PDB file of C-alpha atoms in Angstrom:
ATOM      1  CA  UNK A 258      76.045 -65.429 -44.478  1.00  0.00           C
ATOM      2  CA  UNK A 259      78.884 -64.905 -47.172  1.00  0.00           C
ATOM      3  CA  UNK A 260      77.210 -67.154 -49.796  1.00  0.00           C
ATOM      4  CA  UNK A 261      73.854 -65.417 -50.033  1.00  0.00           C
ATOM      5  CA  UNK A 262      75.272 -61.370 -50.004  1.00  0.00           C
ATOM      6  CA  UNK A 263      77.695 -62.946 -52.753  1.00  0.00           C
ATOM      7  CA  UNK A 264      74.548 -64.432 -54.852  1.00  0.00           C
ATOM      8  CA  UNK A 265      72.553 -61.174 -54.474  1.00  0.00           C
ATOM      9  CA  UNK A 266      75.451 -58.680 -55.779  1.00  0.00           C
ATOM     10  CA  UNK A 267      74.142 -56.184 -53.365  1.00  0.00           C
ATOM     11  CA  UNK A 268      75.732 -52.716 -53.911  1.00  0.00           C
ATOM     12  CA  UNK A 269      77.975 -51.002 -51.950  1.00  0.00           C
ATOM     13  CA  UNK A 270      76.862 -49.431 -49.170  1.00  0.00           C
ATOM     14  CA  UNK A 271      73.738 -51.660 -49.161  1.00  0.00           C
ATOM     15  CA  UNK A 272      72.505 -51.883 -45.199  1.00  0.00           C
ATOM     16  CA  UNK A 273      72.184 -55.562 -44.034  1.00  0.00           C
ATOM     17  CA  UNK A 274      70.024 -56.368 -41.417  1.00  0.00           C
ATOM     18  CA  UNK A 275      70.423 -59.581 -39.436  1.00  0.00           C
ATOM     19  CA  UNK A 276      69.327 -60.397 -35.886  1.00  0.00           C
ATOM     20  CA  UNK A 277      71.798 -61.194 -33.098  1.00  0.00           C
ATOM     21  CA  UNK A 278      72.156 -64.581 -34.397  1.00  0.00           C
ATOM     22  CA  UNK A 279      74.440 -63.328 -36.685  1.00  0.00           C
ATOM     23  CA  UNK A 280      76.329 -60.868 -34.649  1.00  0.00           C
ATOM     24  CA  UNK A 281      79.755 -62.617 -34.950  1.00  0.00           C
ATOM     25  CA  UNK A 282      83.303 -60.587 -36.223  1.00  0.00           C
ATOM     26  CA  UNK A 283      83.537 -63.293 -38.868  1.00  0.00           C
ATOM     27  CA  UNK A 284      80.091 -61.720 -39.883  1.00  0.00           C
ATOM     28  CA  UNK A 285      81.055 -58.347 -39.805  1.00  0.00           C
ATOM     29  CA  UNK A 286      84.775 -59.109 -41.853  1.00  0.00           C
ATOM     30  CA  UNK A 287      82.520 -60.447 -44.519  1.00  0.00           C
ATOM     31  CA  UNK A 288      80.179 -57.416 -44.708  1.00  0.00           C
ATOM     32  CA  UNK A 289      82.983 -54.702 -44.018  1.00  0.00           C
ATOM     33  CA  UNK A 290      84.978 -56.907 -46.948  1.00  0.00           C
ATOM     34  CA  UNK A 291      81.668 -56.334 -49.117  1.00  0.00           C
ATOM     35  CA  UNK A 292      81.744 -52.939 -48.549  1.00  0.00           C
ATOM     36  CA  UNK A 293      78.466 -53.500 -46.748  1.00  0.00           C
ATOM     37  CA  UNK A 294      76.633 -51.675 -43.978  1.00  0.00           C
ATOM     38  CA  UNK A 295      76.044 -54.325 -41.191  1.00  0.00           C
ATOM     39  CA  UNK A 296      72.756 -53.631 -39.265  1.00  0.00           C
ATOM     40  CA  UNK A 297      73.335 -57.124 -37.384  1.00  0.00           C
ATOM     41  CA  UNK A 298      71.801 -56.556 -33.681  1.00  0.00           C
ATOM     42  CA  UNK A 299      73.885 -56.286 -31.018  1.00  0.00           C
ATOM     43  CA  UNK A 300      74.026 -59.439 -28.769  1.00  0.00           C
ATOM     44  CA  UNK A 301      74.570 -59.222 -24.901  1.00  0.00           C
ATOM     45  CA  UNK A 302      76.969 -61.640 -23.114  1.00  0.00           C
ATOM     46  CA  UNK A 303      77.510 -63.457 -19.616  1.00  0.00           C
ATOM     47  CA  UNK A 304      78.584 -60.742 -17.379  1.00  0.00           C
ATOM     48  CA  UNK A 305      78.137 -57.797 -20.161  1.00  0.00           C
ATOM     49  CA  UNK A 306      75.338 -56.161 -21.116  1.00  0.00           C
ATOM     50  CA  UNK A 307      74.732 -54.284 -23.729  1.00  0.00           C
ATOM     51  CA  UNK A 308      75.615 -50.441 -23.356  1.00  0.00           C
ATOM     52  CA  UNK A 309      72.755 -48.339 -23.487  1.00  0.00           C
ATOM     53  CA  UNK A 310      74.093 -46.978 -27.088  1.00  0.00           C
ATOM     54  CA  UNK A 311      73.919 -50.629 -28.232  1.00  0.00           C
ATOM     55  CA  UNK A 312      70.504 -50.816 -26.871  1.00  0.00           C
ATOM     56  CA  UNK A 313      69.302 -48.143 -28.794  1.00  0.00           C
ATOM     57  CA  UNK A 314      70.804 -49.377 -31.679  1.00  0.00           C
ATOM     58  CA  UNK A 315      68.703 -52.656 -31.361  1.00  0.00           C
ATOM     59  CA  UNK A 316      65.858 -50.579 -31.308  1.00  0.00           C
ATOM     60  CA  UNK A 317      66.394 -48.706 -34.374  1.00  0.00           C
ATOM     61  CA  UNK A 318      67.067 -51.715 -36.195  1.00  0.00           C
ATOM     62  CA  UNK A 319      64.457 -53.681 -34.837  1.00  0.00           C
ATOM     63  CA  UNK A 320      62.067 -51.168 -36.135  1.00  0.00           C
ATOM     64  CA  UNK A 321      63.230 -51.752 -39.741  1.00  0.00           C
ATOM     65  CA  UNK A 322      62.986 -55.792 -38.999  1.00  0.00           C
ATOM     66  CA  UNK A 323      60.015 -55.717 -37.760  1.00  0.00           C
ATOM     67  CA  UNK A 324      58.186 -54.500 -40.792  1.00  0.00           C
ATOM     68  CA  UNK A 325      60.365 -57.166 -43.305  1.00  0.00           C
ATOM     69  CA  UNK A 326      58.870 -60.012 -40.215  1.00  0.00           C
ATOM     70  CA  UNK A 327      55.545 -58.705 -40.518  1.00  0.00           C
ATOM     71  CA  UNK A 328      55.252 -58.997 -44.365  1.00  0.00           C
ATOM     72  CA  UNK A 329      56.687 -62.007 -44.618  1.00  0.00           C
ATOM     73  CA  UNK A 330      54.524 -62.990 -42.052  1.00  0.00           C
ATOM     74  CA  UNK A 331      51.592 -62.078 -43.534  1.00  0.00           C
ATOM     75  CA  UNK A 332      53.001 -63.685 -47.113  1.00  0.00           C
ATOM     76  CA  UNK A 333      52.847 -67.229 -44.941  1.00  0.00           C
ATOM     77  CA  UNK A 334      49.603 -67.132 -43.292  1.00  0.00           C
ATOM     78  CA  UNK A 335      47.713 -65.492 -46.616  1.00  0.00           C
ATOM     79  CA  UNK A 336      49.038 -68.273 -48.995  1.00  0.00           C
ATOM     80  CA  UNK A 337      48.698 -71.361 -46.484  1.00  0.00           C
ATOM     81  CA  UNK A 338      52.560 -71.502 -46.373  1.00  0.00           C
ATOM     82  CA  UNK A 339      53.746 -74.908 -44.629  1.00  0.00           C
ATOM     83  CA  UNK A 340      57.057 -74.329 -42.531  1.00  0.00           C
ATOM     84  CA  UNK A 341      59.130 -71.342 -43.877  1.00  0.00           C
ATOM     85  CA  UNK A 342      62.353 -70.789 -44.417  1.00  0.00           C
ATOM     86  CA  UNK A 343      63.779 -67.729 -46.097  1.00  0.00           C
ATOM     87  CA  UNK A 344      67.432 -67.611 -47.214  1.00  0.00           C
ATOM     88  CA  UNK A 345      69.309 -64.461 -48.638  1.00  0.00           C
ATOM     89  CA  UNK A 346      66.932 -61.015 -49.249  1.00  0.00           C
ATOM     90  CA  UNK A 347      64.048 -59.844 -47.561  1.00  0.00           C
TER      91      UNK A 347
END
């Protein structure tokens, strides 16, 4: 995740949003380093699920995601995209 934020000189403050994929610490070091604002998901584990504060947290974000996953969506199947893969800023 550190290679791409570095390429695209966000500024500070910048929100990043990530799904729970990315929801590591190392993650989070690199964007609190950046002086970045990490809207990563939250990510439940084996015997602890998310708090209902995390929850709605996931939802607010996902709301913001969705509309980025819908364009790019739309990008693919307008222009007869192949397989894609999309790498740094949305």
């Amino acid at each position: 995740m550190e290679k791409p934020l570095e390429k695209a000189k966000l500024p500070q403050g910048t929100p990043v949003y990530a799904d729970k994929s990315y929801d590591s610490t190392a993650n989070k070091d690199v964007l609190k380093r950046m002086k970045l604002k990490s809207r990563i998901m939250h990510k439940g584990v084996r015997g602890r699920k998310l708090t209902e504060r995390e929850q709605r947290v996931n939802v607010a974000i996902s709301k913001t995601r969705y509309k980025v996953e819908r364009t790019f969506g739309s990008i693919h199947r307008w222009f007869h995209g192949g397989i894609a893969r999309y790498v740094g800023l949305a």
